[in-house]
mmCIF file of C-alpha atoms in Angstrom:
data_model
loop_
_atom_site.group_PDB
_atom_site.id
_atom_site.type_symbol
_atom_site.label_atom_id
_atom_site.label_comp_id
_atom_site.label_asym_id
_atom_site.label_seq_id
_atom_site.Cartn_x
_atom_site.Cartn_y
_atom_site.Cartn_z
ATOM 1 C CA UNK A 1 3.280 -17.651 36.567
ATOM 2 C CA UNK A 2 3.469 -18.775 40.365
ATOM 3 C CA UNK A 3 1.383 -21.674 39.462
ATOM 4 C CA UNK A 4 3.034 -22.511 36.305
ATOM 5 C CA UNK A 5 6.511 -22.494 37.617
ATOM 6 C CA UNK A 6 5.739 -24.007 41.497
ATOM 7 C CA UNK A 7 1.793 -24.971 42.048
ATOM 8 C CA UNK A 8 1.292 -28.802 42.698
ATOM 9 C CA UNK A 9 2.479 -29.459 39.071
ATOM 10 C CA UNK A 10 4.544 -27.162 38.559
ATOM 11 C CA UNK A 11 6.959 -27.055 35.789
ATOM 12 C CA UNK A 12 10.537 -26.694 38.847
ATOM 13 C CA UNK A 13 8.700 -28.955 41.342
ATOM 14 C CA UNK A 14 7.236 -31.439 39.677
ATOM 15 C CA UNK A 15 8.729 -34.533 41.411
ATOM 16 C CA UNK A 16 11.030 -36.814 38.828
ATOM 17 C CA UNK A 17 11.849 -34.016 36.206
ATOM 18 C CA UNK A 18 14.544 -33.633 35.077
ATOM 19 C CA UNK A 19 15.506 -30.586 36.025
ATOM 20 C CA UNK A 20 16.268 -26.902 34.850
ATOM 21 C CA UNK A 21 19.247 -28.107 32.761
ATOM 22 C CA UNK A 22 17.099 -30.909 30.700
ATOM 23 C CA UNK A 23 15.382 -27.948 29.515
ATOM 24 C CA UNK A 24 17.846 -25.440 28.710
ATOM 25 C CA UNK A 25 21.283 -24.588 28.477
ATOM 26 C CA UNK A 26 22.280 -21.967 31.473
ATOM 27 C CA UNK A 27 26.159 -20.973 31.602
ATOM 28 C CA UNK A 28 26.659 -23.855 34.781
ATOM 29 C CA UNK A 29 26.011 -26.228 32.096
ATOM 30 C CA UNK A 30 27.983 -24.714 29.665
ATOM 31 C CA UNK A 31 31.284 -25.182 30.897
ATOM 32 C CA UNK A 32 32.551 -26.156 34.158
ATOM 33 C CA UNK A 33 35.237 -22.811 33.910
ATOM 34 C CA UNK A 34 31.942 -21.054 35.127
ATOM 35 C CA UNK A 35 32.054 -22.936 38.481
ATOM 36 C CA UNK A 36 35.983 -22.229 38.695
ATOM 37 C CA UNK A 37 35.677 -18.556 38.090
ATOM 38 C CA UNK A 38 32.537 -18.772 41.267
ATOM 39 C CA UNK A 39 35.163 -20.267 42.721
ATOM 40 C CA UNK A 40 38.120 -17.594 42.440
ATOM 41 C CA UNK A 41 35.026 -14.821 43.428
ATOM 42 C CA UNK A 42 34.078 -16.954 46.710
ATOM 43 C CA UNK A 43 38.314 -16.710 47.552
ATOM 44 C CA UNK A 44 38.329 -13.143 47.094
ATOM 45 C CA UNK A 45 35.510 -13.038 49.233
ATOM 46 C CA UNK A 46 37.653 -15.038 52.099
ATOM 47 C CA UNK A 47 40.374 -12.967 51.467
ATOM 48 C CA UNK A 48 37.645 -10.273 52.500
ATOM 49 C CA UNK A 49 36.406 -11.418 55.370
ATOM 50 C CA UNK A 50 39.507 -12.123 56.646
ATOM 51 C CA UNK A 51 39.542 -16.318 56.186
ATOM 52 C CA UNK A 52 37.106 -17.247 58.683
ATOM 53 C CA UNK A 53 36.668 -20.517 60.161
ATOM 54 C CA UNK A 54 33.538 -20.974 58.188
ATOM 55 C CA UNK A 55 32.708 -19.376 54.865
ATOM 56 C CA UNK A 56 29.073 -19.304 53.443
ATOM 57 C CA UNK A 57 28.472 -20.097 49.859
ATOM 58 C CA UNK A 58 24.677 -19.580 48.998
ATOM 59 C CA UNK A 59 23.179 -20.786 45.570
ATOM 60 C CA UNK A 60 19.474 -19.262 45.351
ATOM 61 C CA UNK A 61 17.725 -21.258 42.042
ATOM 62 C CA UNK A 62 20.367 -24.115 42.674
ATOM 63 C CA UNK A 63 18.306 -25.998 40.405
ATOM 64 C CA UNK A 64 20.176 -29.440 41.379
ATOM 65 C CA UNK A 65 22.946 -28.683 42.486
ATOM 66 C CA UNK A 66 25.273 -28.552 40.057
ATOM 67 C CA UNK A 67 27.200 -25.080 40.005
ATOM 68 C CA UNK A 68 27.604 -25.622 44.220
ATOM 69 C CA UNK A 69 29.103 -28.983 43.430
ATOM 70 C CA UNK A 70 31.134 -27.641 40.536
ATOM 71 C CA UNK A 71 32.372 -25.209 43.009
ATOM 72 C CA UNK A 72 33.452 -27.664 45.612
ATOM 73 C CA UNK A 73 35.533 -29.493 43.454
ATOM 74 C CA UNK A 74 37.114 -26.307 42.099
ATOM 75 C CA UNK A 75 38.683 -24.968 45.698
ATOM 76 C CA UNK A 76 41.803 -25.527 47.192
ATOM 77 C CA UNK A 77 41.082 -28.390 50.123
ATOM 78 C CA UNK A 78 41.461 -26.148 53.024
ATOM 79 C CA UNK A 79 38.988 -23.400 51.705
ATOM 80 C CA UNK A 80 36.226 -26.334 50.598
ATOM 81 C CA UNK A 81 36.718 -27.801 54.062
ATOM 82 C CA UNK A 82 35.486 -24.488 55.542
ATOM 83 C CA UNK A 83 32.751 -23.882 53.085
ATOM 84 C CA UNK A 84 29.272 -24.093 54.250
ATOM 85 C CA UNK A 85 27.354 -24.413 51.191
ATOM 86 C CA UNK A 86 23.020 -24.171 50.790
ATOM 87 C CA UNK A 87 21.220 -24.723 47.678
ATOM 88 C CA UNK A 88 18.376 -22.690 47.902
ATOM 89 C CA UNK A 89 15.485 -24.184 45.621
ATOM 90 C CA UNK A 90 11.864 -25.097 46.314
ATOM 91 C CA UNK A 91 12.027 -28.427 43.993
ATOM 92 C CA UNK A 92 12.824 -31.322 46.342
ATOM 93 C CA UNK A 93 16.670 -32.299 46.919
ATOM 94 C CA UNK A 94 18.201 -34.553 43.842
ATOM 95 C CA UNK A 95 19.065 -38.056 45.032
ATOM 96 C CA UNK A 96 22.961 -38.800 45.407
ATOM 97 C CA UNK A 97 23.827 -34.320 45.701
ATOM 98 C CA UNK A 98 27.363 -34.227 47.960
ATOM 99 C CA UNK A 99 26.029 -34.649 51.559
ATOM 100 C CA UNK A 100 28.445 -31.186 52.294
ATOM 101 C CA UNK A 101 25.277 -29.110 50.458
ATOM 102 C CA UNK A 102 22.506 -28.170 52.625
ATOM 103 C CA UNK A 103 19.079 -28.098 50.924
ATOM 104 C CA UNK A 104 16.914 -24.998 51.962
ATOM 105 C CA UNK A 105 13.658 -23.493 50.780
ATOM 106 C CA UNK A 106 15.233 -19.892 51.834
ATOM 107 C CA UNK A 107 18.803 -18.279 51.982
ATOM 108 C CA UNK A 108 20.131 -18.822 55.703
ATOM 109 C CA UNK A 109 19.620 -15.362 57.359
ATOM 110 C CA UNK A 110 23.220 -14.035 58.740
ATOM 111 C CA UNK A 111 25.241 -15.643 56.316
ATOM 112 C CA UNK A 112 29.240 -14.349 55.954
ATOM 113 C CA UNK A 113 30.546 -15.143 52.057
ATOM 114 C CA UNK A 114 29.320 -15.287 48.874
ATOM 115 C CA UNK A 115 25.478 -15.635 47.592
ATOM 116 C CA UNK A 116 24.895 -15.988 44.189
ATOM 117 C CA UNK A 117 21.799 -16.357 41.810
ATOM 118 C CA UNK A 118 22.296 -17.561 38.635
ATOM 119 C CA UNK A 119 19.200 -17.433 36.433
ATOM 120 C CA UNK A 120 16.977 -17.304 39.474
ATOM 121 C CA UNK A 121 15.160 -13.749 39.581
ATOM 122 C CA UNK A 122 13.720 -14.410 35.791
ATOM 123 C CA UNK A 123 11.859 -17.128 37.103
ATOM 124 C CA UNK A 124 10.215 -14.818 40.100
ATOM 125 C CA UNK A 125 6.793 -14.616 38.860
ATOM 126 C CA UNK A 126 5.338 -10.862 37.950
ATOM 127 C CA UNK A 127 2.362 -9.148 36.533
ATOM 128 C CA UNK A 128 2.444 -8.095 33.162
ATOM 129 C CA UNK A 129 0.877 -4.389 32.089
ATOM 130 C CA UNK A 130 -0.280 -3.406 28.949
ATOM 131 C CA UNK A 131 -1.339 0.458 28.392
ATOM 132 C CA UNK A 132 -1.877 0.700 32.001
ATOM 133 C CA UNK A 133 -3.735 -2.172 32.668
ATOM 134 C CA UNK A 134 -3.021 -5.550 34.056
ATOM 135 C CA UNK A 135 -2.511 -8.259 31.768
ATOM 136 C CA UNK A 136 -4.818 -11.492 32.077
ATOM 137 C CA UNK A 137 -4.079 -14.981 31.295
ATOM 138 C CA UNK A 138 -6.241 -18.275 30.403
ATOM 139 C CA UNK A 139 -4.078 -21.674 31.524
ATOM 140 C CA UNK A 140 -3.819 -22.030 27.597
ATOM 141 C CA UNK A 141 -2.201 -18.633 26.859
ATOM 142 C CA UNK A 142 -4.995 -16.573 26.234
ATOM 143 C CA UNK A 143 -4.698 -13.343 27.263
ATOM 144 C CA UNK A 144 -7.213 -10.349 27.669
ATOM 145 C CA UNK A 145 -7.063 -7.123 29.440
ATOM 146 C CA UNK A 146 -7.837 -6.927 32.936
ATOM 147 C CA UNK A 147 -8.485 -4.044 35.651
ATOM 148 C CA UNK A 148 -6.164 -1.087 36.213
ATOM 149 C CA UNK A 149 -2.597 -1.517 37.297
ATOM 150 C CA UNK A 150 -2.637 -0.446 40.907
ATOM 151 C CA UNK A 151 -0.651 2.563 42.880
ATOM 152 C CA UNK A 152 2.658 0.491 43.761
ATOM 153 C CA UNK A 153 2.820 -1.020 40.427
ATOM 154 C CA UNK A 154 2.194 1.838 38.513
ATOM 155 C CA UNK A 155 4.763 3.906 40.500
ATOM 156 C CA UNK A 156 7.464 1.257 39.631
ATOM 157 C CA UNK A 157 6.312 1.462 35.757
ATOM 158 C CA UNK A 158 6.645 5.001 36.278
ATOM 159 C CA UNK A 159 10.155 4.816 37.420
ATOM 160 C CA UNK A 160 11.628 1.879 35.635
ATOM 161 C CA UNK A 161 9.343 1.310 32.849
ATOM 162 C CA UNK A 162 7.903 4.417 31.543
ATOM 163 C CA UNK A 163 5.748 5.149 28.845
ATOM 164 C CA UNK A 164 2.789 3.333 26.838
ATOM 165 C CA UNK A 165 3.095 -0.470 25.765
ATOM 166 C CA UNK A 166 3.484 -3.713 26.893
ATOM 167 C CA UNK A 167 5.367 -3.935 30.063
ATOM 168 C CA UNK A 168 6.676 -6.486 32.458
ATOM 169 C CA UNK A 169 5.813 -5.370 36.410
ATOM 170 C CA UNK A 170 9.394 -6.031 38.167
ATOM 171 C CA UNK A 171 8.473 -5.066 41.406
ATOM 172 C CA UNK A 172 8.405 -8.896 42.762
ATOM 173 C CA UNK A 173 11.516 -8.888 41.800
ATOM 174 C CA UNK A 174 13.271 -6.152 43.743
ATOM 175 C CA UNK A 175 11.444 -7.303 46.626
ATOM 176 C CA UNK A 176 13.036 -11.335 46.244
ATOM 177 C CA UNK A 177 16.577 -9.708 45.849
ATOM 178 C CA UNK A 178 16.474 -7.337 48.445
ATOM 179 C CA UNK A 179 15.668 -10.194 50.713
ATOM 180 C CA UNK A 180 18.318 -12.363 49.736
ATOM 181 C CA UNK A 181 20.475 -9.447 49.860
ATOM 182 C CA UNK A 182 19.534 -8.645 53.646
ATOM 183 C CA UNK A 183 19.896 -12.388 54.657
ATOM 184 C CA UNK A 184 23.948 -11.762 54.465
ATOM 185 C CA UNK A 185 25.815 -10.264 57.320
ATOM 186 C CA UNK A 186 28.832 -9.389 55.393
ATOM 187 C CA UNK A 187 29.819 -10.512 52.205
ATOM 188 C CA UNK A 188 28.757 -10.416 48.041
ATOM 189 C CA UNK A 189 25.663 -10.825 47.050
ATOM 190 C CA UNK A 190 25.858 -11.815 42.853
ATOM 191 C CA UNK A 191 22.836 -12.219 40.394
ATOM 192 C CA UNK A 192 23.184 -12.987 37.060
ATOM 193 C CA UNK A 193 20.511 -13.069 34.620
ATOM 194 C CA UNK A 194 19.685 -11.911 31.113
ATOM 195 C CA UNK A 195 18.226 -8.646 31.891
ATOM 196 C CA UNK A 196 17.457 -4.812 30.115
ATOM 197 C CA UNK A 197 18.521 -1.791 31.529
ATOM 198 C CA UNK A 198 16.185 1.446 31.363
ATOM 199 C CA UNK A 199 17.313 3.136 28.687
ATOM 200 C CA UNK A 200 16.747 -0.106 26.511
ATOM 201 C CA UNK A 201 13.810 -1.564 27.597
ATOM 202 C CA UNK A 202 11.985 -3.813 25.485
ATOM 203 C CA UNK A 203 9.088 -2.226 23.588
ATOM 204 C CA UNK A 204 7.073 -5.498 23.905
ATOM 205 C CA UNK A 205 8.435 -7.314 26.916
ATOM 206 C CA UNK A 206 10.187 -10.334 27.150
ATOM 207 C CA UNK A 207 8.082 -12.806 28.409
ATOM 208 C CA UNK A 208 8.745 -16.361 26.575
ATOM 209 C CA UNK A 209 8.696 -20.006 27.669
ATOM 210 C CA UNK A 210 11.265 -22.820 27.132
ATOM 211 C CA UNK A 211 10.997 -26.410 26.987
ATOM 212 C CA UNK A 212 13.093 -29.181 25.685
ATOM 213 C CA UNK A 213 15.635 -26.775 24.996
ATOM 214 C CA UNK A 214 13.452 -24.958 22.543
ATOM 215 C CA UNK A 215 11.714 -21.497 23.231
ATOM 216 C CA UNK A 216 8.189 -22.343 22.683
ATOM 217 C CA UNK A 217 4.782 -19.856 23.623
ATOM 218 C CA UNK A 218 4.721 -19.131 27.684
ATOM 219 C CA UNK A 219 1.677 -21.472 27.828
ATOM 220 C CA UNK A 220 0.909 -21.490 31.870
ATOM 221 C CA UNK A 221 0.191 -24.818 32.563
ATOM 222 C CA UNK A 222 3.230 -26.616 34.346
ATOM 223 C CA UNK A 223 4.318 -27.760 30.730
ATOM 224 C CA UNK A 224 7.253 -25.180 30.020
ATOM 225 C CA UNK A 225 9.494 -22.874 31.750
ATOM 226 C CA UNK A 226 7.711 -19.549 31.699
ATOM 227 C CA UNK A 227 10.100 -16.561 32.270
ATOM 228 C CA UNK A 228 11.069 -12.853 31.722
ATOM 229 C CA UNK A 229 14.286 -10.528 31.137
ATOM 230 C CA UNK A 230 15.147 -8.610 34.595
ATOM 231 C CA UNK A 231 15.195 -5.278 34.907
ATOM 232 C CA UNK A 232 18.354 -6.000 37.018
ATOM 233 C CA UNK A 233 19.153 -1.759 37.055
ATOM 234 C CA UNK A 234 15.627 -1.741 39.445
ATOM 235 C CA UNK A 235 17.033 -3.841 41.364
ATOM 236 C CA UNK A 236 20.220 -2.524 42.459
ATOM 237 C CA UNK A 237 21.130 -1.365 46.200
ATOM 238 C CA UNK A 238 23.669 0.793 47.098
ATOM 239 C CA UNK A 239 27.104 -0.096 46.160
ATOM 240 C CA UNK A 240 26.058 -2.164 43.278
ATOM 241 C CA UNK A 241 27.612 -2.275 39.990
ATOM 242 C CA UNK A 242 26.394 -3.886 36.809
ATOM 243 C CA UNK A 243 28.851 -5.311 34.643
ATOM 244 C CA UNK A 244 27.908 -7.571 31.541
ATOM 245 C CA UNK A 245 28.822 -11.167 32.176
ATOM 246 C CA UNK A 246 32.066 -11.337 29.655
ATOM 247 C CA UNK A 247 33.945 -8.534 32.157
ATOM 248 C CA UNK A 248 33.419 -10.008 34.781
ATOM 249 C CA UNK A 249 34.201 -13.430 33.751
ATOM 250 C CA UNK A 250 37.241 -11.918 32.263
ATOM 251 C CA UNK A 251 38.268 -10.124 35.855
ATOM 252 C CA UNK A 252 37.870 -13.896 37.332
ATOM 253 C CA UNK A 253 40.362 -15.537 34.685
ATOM 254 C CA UNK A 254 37.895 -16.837 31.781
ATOM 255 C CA UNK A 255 39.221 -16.368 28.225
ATOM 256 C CA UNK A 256 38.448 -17.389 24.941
ATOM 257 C CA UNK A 257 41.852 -16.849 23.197
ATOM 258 C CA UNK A 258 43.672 -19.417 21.549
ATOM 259 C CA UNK A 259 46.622 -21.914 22.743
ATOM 260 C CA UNK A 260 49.723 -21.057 20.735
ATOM 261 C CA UNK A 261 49.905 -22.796 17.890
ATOM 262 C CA UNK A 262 52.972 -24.366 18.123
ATOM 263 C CA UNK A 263 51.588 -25.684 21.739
ATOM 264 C CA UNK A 264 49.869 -28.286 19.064
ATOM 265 C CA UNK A 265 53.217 -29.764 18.152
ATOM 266 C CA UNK A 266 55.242 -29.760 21.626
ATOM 267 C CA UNK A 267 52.042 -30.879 23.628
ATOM 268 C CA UNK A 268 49.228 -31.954 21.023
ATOM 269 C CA UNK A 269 47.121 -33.432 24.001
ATOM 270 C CA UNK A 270 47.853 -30.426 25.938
ATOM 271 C CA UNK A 271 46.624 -28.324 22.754
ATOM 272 C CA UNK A 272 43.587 -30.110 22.436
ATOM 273 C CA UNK A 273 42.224 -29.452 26.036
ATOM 274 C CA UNK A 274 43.441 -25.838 26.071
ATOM 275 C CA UNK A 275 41.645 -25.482 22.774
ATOM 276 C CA UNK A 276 38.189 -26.616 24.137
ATOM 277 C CA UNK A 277 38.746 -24.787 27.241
ATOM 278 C CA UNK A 278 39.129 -21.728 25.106
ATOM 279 C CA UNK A 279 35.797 -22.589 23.223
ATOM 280 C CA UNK A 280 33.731 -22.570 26.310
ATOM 281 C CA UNK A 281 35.305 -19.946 27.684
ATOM 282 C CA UNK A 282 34.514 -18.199 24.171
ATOM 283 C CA UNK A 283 30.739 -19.371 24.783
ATOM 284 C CA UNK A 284 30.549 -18.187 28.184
ATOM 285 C CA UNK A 285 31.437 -14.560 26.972
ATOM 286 C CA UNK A 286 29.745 -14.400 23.494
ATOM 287 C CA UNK A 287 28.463 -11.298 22.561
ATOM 288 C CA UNK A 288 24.476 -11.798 21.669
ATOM 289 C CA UNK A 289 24.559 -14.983 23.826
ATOM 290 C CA UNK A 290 25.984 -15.725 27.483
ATOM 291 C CA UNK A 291 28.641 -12.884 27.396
ATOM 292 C CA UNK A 292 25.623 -10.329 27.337
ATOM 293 C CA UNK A 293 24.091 -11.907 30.547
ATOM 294 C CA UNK A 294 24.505 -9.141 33.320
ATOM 295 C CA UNK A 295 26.243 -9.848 36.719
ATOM 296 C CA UNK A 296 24.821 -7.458 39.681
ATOM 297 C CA UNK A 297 27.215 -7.717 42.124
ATOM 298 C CA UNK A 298 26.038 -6.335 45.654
ATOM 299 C CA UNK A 299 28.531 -5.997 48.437
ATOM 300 C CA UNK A 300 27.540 -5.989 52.090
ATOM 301 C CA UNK A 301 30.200 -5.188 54.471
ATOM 302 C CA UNK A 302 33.314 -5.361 52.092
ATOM 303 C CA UNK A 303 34.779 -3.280 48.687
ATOM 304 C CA UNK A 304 33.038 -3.554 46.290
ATOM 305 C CA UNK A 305 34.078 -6.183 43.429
ATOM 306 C CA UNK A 306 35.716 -5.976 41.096
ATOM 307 C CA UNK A 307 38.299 -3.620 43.041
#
């Protein structure tokens, strides 16, 4: 998966793609009211930290940019002109990205504000386990068993992911998010990602691939995104809560309801873009799509959100 996702040729760096969002749809490309409600969380952040002369936004799987820069353009002036703002990705910076964003391989380390990780720990490669043994896979798919899953593995199978079956090892997961976590001084630290809790795990794992906007077999060979549910539960610290992505967008001002009707006669124009703000806003909180996404929200230093 490391290989398929970031070797040489790898399906995120592989120079002149084009991009995460060529391949599928991810709630940043859905509708830009995702970027304004980021935008509302990073003020109540401020308002946390007591406005400070320079607040840290932190994307972590920016991809190319595009929810920091949807972000930008959604704050008042005076907050954007204190924002520092990183895009944390390991593909190479897009050509023509607002010079304000700051391309980094890692999350700055003291940071004060908001991080966030939007579809980012489903692509942090992990072992597979199938009735206690590691699975193995050929670069065309082929898998086979291999040798015994070993004691730190098994111990996190044992707590997160009991019992026999096909399981997917989240352990390299926990790890990559309590990093990010620890790289802020004080602030929120926000992943969102389609994910399982314990109670509801998967009997046969999640692991697919994605290309061209179609989920296709998670052949890995740089060809197609290959990726996993998170087991986001595992990977809460303390203070965490887990909310499902169509509460918390609704605490940050997204809704799918309808203009008035009789908006359509006093302001048809008006009508029309309230309407098709209310349709993304209605795709952004779906049940069985986007709205079932789940938002861990860490907080580090403040109250915890939403408060």
């Amino acid at each position: 998966m490391e290989a398929a996702l970031y070797g040489p040729d790898g399906f995120y760096v592989r120079p002149g793609g084009p991009g995460p969002g060529g391949h599928f749809r991810t709630s940043v490309h859905a509708s830009p009211l995702y970027a304004g409600a980021v935008a509302r969380l990073l003020l109540w952040v401020d308002a946390e930290l007591g406005h400070p002369a320079e607040l840290d936004l932190v994307d972590v799987g920016a991809g190319r940019g595009e929810l920091l820069t949807g972000v930008l353009g959604a704050l008042p002036a005076e907050v954007a002109a204190r924002v520092r703002a990183v895009a944390v990705e390991r593909a190479e910076r897009p050509a023509g990205l607002d010079g304000r964003i700051r391309w980094a391989t890692e999350p700055p380390e003291g940071a004060r504000g908001l991080l966030f990780a939007n579809e980012w720990l489903d692509n942090v490669p992990l072992d597979v386990a199938e009735d206690g043994r590691y699975v193995l896979v050929a670069p065309d798919g082929t898998e086979s068993p291999g040798p015994a899953v070993q004691d730190a593995d098994r111990a996190w199978l044992e707590r997160w992911w009991p019992g026999p079956g096909r399981a997917e090892i989240g352990r390299a997961r926990d790890e990559a998010w309590a990093g990010a976590v620890r790289s802020l001084s004080r602030g929120l630290a926000v992943a969102v990602d389609y994910a399982h809790v314990l109670d509801a795990r998967p009997p046969y794992g999640t692991l697919t691939g994605f290309r061209g906007g179609r989920e296709v077999a998670p052949v890995p060979d740089g060809s197609c995104d290959v990726t996993a549910h998170v087991a986001l539960d595992a990977c809460a610290g303390e203070g965490a809560v887990l909310v499902p992505q169509r509460e918390a967008l609704a605490l940050l001002g997204v809704s799918g309801a309808r203009p008035p009707l009789p908006m359509a006669s006093s302001d048809p124009a008006g009508y029309v873009r309230a309407l098709a703000r209310a349709g993304e806003a209605a795709e952004l909180t779906a049940r069985g799509g986007l709205g079932d996404f789940g938002w861990l929200v860490q907080p580090v230093g403040v109250a915890t959100w939403p408060a």
